[in-house]
Coordinates of C-alpha atoms and ligand atoms in Angstrom, one line a residue:
X1 CA 169.9 57.6 131.8
X2 CA 172.2 60.4 132.9
X3 CA 174.4 60.0 135.9
X4 CA 172.6 60.9 139.1
X5 CA 174.3 62.4 142.1
X6 CA 173.8 59.1 143.8
X7 CA 176.0 57.4 141.2
X8 CA 179.1 59.1 142.5
X9 CA 180.9 57.5 145.5
X10 CA 180.4 59.5 148.8
X11 CA 184.1 60.2 149.2
X12 CA 184.0 62.3 146.0
X13 CA 181.7 64.7 147.9
X14 CA 183.4 64.9 151.3
X15 CA 185.0 68.3 151.8
X16 CA 184.6 69.2 148.1
X17 CA 182.8 72.1 146.5
X18 CA 179.8 71.1 144.5
X19 CA 178.2 73.7 142.1
X20 CA 174.5 73.0 142.0
X21 CA 172.4 74.8 139.4
X22 CA 168.9 75.0 140.9
X23 CA 165.7 76.7 139.6
X24 CA 164.7 79.0 142.4
X25 CA 162.8 81.3 140.0
X26 CA 159.8 81.7 142.4
X27 CA 157.1 84.4 142.4
X28 CA 158.1 87.2 144.8
X29 CA 155.9 90.2 145.5
X30 CA 157.2 93.0 147.7
X31 CA 159.9 90.8 149.1
X32 CA 157.4 88.1 150.0
X33 CA 157.7 84.7 148.3
X34 CA 154.2 83.8 147.2
X35 CA 154.9 80.1 146.4
X36 CA 157.9 77.9 147.2
X37 CA 157.2 74.6 145.5
X38 CA 160.5 74.7 143.5
X39 CA 162.5 75.3 146.7
X40 CA 160.9 72.3 148.4
X41 CA 161.6 70.1 145.4
X42 CA 165.3 70.9 145.7
X43 CA 165.6 69.6 149.3
X44 CA 166.5 66.0 148.5
X45 CA 169.6 67.0 146.4
X46 CA 170.7 69.8 148.8
X47 CA 170.5 67.5 151.8
X48 CA 172.0 64.5 150.0
X49 CA 175.2 66.5 149.2
X50 CA 175.3 68.3 152.5
X51 CA 175.0 65.1 154.5
X52 CA 178.0 63.7 152.6
X53 CA 180.2 66.7 153.6
X54 CA 180.1 68.6 150.4
X55 CA 180.3 72.4 150.3
X56 CA 177.1 73.1 148.5
X57 CA 177.1 76.1 146.2
X58 CA 173.6 76.9 144.9
X59 CA 173.1 79.1 141.8
X60 CA 169.8 80.2 140.2
X61 CA 168.2 82.9 138.1
X62 CA 165.2 84.9 139.2
X63 CA 163.0 86.9 136.8
X64 CA 164.5 88.8 133.9
X65 CA 167.0 91.4 135.1
X66 CA 168.8 91.2 131.7
X67 CA 172.4 91.6 132.9
X68 CA 171.8 94.4 135.4
X69 CA 171.6 94.4 139.2
X70 CA 167.9 94.9 140.3
X71 CA 167.5 94.8 144.1
X72 CA 163.9 93.6 143.7
X73 CA 165.2 90.5 141.9
X74 CA 167.7 89.6 144.6
X75 CA 167.7 86.0 145.8
X76 CA 168.1 87.1 149.5
X77 CA 164.5 86.3 150.4
X78 CA 165.0 82.8 148.9
X79 CA 168.0 82.2 151.1
X80 CA 165.9 83.1 154.1
X81 CA 163.0 80.9 153.0
X82 CA 165.3 78.0 152.3
X83 CA 166.8 78.2 155.8
X84 CA 163.2 77.8 157.2
X85 CA 162.5 74.9 154.9
X86 CA 165.7 73.1 155.7
X87 CA 165.2 73.9 159.4
X88 CA 168.7 75.5 159.8
X89 CA 169.5 78.9 161.4
X90 CA 170.7 80.4 158.1
X91 CA 171.6 79.6 154.5
X92 CA 174.6 81.7 153.7
X93 CA 174.0 84.2 150.9
X94 CA 176.9 85.5 148.8
X95 CA 175.3 88.8 147.8
X96 CA 176.9 88.6 144.4
X97 CA 177.8 86.3 141.5
X98 CA 181.3 87.4 140.9
X99 CA 184.0 89.3 142.8
X100 CA 185.4 89.7 146.3
X101 CA 182.3 88.9 148.4
X102 CA 182.0 85.6 146.5
X103 CA 185.6 84.6 146.9
X104 CA 185.4 85.4 150.7
X105 CA 182.2 83.4 151.1
X106 CA 183.7 80.4 149.2
X107 CA 186.9 80.5 151.3
X108 CA 184.8 80.5 154.5
X109 CA 182.7 77.5 153.6
X110 CA 182.9 74.4 155.8
X111 CA 181.9 70.9 154.9
X112 CA 178.2 70.4 154.8
X113 CA 177.5 74.1 154.5
X114 CA 175.1 75.6 151.9
X115 CA 175.8 78.9 150.1
X116 CA 173.4 80.6 147.7
X117 CA 174.9 82.9 145.1
X118 CA 173.1 86.0 143.9
X119 CA 170.8 86.0 140.8
X120 CA 172.9 84.6 137.9
X121 CA 171.1 86.9 135.4
X122 CA 172.5 90.0 137.1
X123 CA 175.5 89.1 135.0
X124 CA 175.2 89.5 131.2
X125 CA 177.4 86.4 130.6
X126 CA 174.7 84.0 132.0
X127 CA 172.1 84.3 129.2
X128 CA 174.8 84.8 126.6
X129 CA 176.5 81.5 127.6
X130 CA 179.7 83.6 127.7
X131 CA 182.8 81.3 128.0
X132 CA 184.6 83.7 130.4
X133 CA 181.5 83.7 132.7
X134 CA 181.2 79.9 132.5
X135 CA 184.9 79.6 133.4
X136 CA 184.4 81.9 136.4
X137 CA 181.5 79.7 137.7
X138 CA 183.4 76.5 137.0
X139 CA 186.4 77.8 139.1
X140 CA 184.2 77.7 142.2
X141 CA 183.8 74.0 142.4
X142 CA 185.0 70.5 141.6
X143 CA 181.7 68.8 140.8
X144 CA 178.8 70.1 138.7
X145 CA 175.2 69.2 139.4
X146 CA 172.1 70.3 137.5
X147 CA 168.9 70.1 139.4
X148 CA 167.2 73.0 137.6
X149 CA 164.6 71.3 135.5
X150 CA 162.6 74.5 134.8
X151 CA 165.6 76.0 133.1
X152 CA 167.1 72.9 131.5
X153 CA 165.9 73.9 128.0
X154 CA 168.0 77.0 128.1
X155 CA 171.5 77.1 126.6
X156 CA 172.8 79.5 129.3
X157 CA 176.2 79.6 131.0
X158 CA 175.2 77.9 134.3
X159 CA 173.2 75.2 132.4
X160 CA 175.4 74.5 129.4
X161 CA 178.8 76.3 129.2
X162 CA 179.8 75.6 132.8
X163 CA 178.9 71.9 132.6
X164 CA 181.3 71.3 129.8
X165 CA 184.1 72.4 132.0
X166 CA 183.6 69.6 134.6
X167 CA 184.5 66.0 134.2
X168 CA 182.0 65.1 137.0
X169 CA 178.6 66.5 135.7
X170 CA 175.5 64.9 137.2
X171 CA 171.8 65.3 137.4
X172 CA 170.2 66.1 140.7
X173 CA 167.2 64.1 142.1
X174 CA 164.6 66.5 140.9
X175 CA 165.9 66.4 137.3
X176 CA 166.0 62.6 137.6
X177 CA 162.4 62.4 138.8
X178 CA 161.1 64.8 136.2
X179 CA 162.8 62.8 133.4
X180 CA 161.4 59.5 134.8
X181 CA 157.8 60.7 135.2
X182 CA 157.7 62.5 131.8
X183 CA 159.3 59.6 130.0
X184 CA 156.7 57.3 131.5
X185 CA 153.9 59.6 130.3
X186 CA 155.4 59.9 126.8
X187 CA 156.6 56.3 126.3
X188 CA 154.6 54.0 128.6
X189 CA 151.3 55.6 129.7
X190 CA 148.9 53.4 131.5
X191 CA 145.5 53.4 129.6
X192 CA 143.2 55.1 129.2
X193 CA 145.6 57.9 128.5
X194 CA 143.9 61.3 128.5
X195 CA 145.6 64.6 127.5
X196 CA 144.1 67.9 128.5
X197 CA 145.5 70.9 126.7
X198 CA 144.6 74.5 127.0
X199 CA 146.3 77.9 127.3
X200 CA 147.6 79.9 124.4
X201 CA 150.3 79.8 121.7
X202 CA 150.1 76.5 119.9
X203 CA 153.7 77.0 118.9
X204 CA 154.9 76.2 122.4
X205 CA 152.8 73.0 122.6
X206 CA 153.3 71.8 119.0
X207 CA 156.0 69.2 119.6
X208 CA 154.3 67.8 122.7
X209 CA 151.0 67.6 120.9
X210 CA 152.5 65.9 117.9
X211 CA 154.1 63.3 120.2
X212 CA 151.0 62.7 122.3
X213 CA 148.2 62.8 119.7
X214 CA 148.9 59.3 118.3
X215 CA 149.3 57.8 121.8
X216 CA 146.4 59.4 123.7
X217 CA 143.0 57.7 123.9
X218 CA 141.4 61.1 124.3
X219 CA 142.6 64.7 123.8
X220 CA 140.5 67.3 125.5
X221 CA 141.2 70.7 124.0
X222 CA 140.1 73.9 125.8
X223 CA 141.5 77.4 126.4
X224 CA 142.6 79.8 123.7
X225 CA 144.0 77.1 121.5
X226 CA 140.5 75.4 121.1
X227 CA 139.4 78.3 118.9
X228 CA 141.9 77.5 116.2
X229 CA 140.7 73.9 116.2
X230 CA 137.0 75.0 116.2
X231 CA 137.7 77.5 113.4
X232 CA 139.5 74.7 111.4
X233 CA 136.2 72.8 111.7
X234 CA 134.2 75.7 110.3
X235 CA 132.6 76.7 113.6
X236 CA 132.0 80.4 114.1
X237 CA 134.4 81.6 116.8
X238 CA 133.4 85.4 116.9
X239 CA 136.4 87.5 118.1
X240 CA 138.1 84.6 119.9
X241 CA 141.9 84.4 119.5
X242 CA 142.8 82.3 116.4
X243 CA 146.2 81.4 115.3
X244 CA 145.9 81.4 111.5
X245 CA 149.4 80.0 110.9
X246 CA 148.4 76.8 112.7
X247 CA 145.0 76.3 111.0
X248 CA 146.4 73.9 108.4
X249 CA 148.0 71.8 111.2
X250 CA 144.8 71.8 113.3
X251 CA 142.9 70.7 110.2
X252 CA 145.4 67.9 109.7
X253 CA 145.1 66.8 113.3
X254 CA 141.3 66.7 113.1
X255 CA 141.5 64.7 109.9
X256 CA 143.7 62.1 111.5
X257 CA 142.4 62.0 115.0
X258 CA 138.9 63.3 115.0
X259 CA 137.5 60.4 117.0
X260 CA 139.8 61.1 120.0
X261 CA 139.7 64.9 120.0
X262 CA 137.1 66.5 122.2
X263 CA 136.4 70.2 121.5
X264 CA 134.3 72.3 123.9
X265 CA 130.6 72.2 122.9
X266 CA 129.9 75.5 124.7
X267 CA 131.7 78.5 125.9
X268 CA 131.6 81.4 128.4
X269 CA 131.8 84.4 126.2
X270 CA 132.1 88.1 126.8
X271 CA 133.2 91.2 124.8
X272 CA 136.5 91.0 126.5
X273 CA 138.4 89.8 129.6
X274 CA 137.9 93.3 131.1
X275 CA 134.5 94.1 129.6
X276 CA 132.4 91.5 131.2
X277 CA 128.9 92.8 130.4
X278 CA 127.0 90.5 128.1
X279 CA 128.6 87.5 129.8
X280 CA 126.9 84.3 128.7
X281 CA 127.2 80.6 128.0
X282 CA 126.8 79.9 124.3
X283 CA 126.6 76.6 122.4
X284 CA 128.5 76.1 119.2
X285 CA 128.6 79.4 117.3
X286 CA 130.1 82.4 119.1
X287 CA 128.5 85.7 117.9
X288 CA 130.7 88.4 116.3
X289 CA 132.0 90.9 118.9
X290 CA 132.4 88.2 121.6
X291 CA 135.3 86.1 122.7
X292 CA 135.3 82.6 124.2
X293 CA 137.0 83.1 127.5
X294 CA 136.3 79.8 129.3
X295 CA 134.8 76.4 128.4
X296 CA 131.1 76.3 129.1
X297 CA 129.2 74.3 131.7
X298 CA 128.4 71.4 129.4
X299 CA 132.0 71.1 128.1
X300 CA 133.2 71.1 131.7
X301 CA 130.9 68.2 132.5
X302 CA 132.1 66.3 129.4
X303 CA 135.7 66.9 130.3
X304 CA 135.1 65.8 133.9
X305 CA 133.3 62.7 132.8
X306 CA 136.3 61.7 130.5
X307 CA 138.8 62.3 133.2
X308 CA 137.0 60.1 135.7
X309 CA 136.5 57.3 133.2
X310 CA 138.8 54.5 134.4
X311 CA 142.1 55.3 136.1
X312 CA 145.1 55.2 133.6
X313 CA 147.1 58.3 132.9
X314 CA 146.2 62.0 132.6
X315 CA 148.6 64.7 131.4
X316 CA 147.4 68.3 131.7
X317 CA 149.0 71.5 130.3
X318 CA 147.3 74.8 129.9
X319 CA 144.4 76.5 131.6
X320 CA 140.9 76.0 130.0
X321 CA 140.1 79.7 130.2
X322 CA 141.3 83.1 131.3
X323 CA 141.3 81.7 134.8
X324 CA 143.0 84.7 136.4
X325 CA 139.6 86.4 136.2
X326 CA 137.0 84.6 138.5
X327 CA 134.3 84.7 135.9
X328 CA 136.4 82.7 133.5
X329 CA 137.9 80.2 136.0
X330 CA 135.2 77.6 136.4
X331 CA 136.4 75.3 133.5
X332 CA 140.0 75.2 134.8
X333 CA 138.9 74.8 138.4
X334 CA 136.6 71.9 137.5
X335 CA 139.4 70.1 135.5
X336 CA 141.9 70.6 138.4
X337 CA 139.4 69.1 140.9
X338 CA 138.4 66.2 138.5
X339 CA 142.1 65.4 138.2
X340 CA 142.6 65.4 142.0
X341 CA 139.7 63.1 142.3
X342 CA 141.0 60.8 139.5
X343 CA 144.4 60.8 141.4
X344 CA 142.7 59.7 144.7
X345 CA 140.9 56.9 142.7
X346 CA 144.3 55.7 141.4
X347 CA 145.0 57.5 138.2
X348 CA 148.5 58.6 137.3
X349 CA 148.1 62.4 137.0
X350 CA 150.8 64.8 135.8
X351 CA 150.5 68.5 135.5
X352 CA 153.0 70.8 133.7
X353 CA 153.1 74.5 132.9
X354 CA 153.7 77.7 134.9
X355 CA 150.2 79.0 134.6
X356 CA 148.6 75.6 135.0
X357 CA 150.3 75.1 138.3
X358 CA 149.1 78.6 139.4
X359 CA 145.6 77.4 138.4
X360 CA 145.9 74.5 140.8
X361 CA 146.3 77.0 143.6
X362 CA 143.2 78.8 142.5
X363 CA 141.3 75.5 142.5
X364 CA 142.7 74.9 146.0
X365 CA 144.2 71.6 144.8
X366 CA 147.5 70.7 146.5
X367 CA 150.6 69.4 144.7
X368 CA 150.1 66.2 146.8
X369 CA 146.8 65.6 145.1
X370 CA 148.5 65.0 141.8
X371 CA 151.0 62.2 141.1
X372 CA 153.5 64.7 139.7
X373 CA 153.5 68.5 139.4
X374 CA 156.3 69.4 137.0
X375 CA 158.5 72.3 138.0
X376 CA 159.1 73.0 134.3
X377 CA 156.6 74.6 131.9
X378 CA 158.4 74.9 128.6
X379 CA 160.9 72.2 129.6
X380 CA 158.2 69.6 130.3
X381 CA 156.5 70.2 126.9
X382 CA 159.8 70.1 125.1
X383 CA 160.9 66.9 126.9
X384 CA 157.6 65.2 126.0
X385 CA 158.0 66.5 122.5
X386 CA 161.3 64.7 122.3
X387 CA 163.2 67.9 121.7
X388 CA 166.9 68.0 122.8
X389 CA 167.3 69.9 126.0
X390 CA 170.8 71.5 126.3
X391 CA 171.1 71.0 130.0
X392 CA 170.3 67.3 129.7
X393 CA 172.4 66.7 126.5
X394 CA 175.4 68.3 128.1
X395 CA 175.5 65.9 131.0
X396 CA 176.3 63.0 128.7
X397 CA 178.6 65.0 126.2
X398 CA 182.2 63.8 126.1
Ligands
ADP1 P1 151.2 77.2 130.9 O1 152.0 78.4 131.4 O2 150.5 76.4 131.9 O3 151.9 76.4 129.9 P2 149.9 78.9 128.8 O4 151.0 79.9 129.1 O5 149.9 78.2 127.6 O6 149.9 77.9 130.1 O7 148.5 79.6 128.9 C1 148.1 80.3 130.1 C2 147.3 81.5 129.7 O8 146.3 81.2 128.8 C3 146.6 82.1 130.9 O9 147.2 83.4 131.2 C4 145.2 82.2 130.6 O10 144.6 83.4 130.9 C5 145.2 82.1 129.1 N1 144.0 81.6 128.5 C6 143.5 80.4 128.5 N2 142.3 80.3 127.8 C7 142.1 81.5 127.3 C8 141.0 82.1 126.5 N3 140.0 81.3 126.1 N4 141.1 83.4 126.2 C9 142.2 84.1 126.6 N5 143.2 83.6 127.4 C10 143.1 82.4 127.7
MG2 MG1 152.5 80.3 130.5

């Protein structure tokens, strides 16, 4: 296990500057934060350090400004929301990542105070893992903490290069919790262990699926990726999205694990997401000219039945349909609600994936109705897939 912030004696924090990489990449529309789960998950680490008299310097990226200053991607609204969440009058905001305003803000910091830097990706050096930029970030503090699970798979300056410049580099409580829960799912799942996978792009899910397939009791496949599996079985999939490069892999998985893989028996099909005339629920073969855009009613019942069979463990990544459009949201909403019910009955339920978490909201299922909602999409899949994550690896590098 990596060293956690609680492994360092309190006197190493008192009066000292601690650089904390957080993941405050939250959806903001017209200056309004739509969803602040990631901010709330950072509270334990921020308060732990602040209560021990540290000067807490928070740094995050937001969106993809690609090395230029874009006012609409400023973290100022995040500083204001964080102050409300922490129930303090204000969280200081540096307004920049480098330069005079930052130096002044750092000099003015008192023990226990929290300062948020501006969007790290306003600087080109961040994504490039530029050594000079890493050095600049490192010069701000005496202790390095990574609590940015959602960005921990990126080899960026604030995640990787900067950590190498500290002798004290530690994981925050959120990173610790994510690793603990996802390791449990991967290595010690209580049975029956059910995996629900949907969404698109098999490539992103490949390592996780390879790791989970042998361990799961049941793998429920829906969403866009189900069509590659159905096509591999020789079922007519009409104009549904297929990933031909993964057909051989899907065939191989079906050959090895057919008895545990559940594919949807019916589908909500339409000509297109936007062209919804001719909307219908079809069993088996999807006619030419139509796409499968959601699992059908019967598939939804089968999935729900599997999820509510026993308690055990359920891991879910990827919506079961194009849920952003109401007509194609039922399968995803049904799975979210079945998982919440399974959780209340005692199952260990874990959800990962940016779009999947957004889908919970659509289903009106709260984070507290799951055992764990991961703050990392790509990171959670890579962790489960056993891939090395730069931000975790660097914490134990010599
Ligand atoms: P996550 O971000 O949770 O890992 P993905 O990015 O893999 O999930 O997939 C999310 C996207 O998949 C959503 O935008 C959803 O609309 C889309 N999707 C799921 N099923 C289908 C489908 N049958 N046809 C088209 N798009 C789909
Ligand atoms: Mg996604």
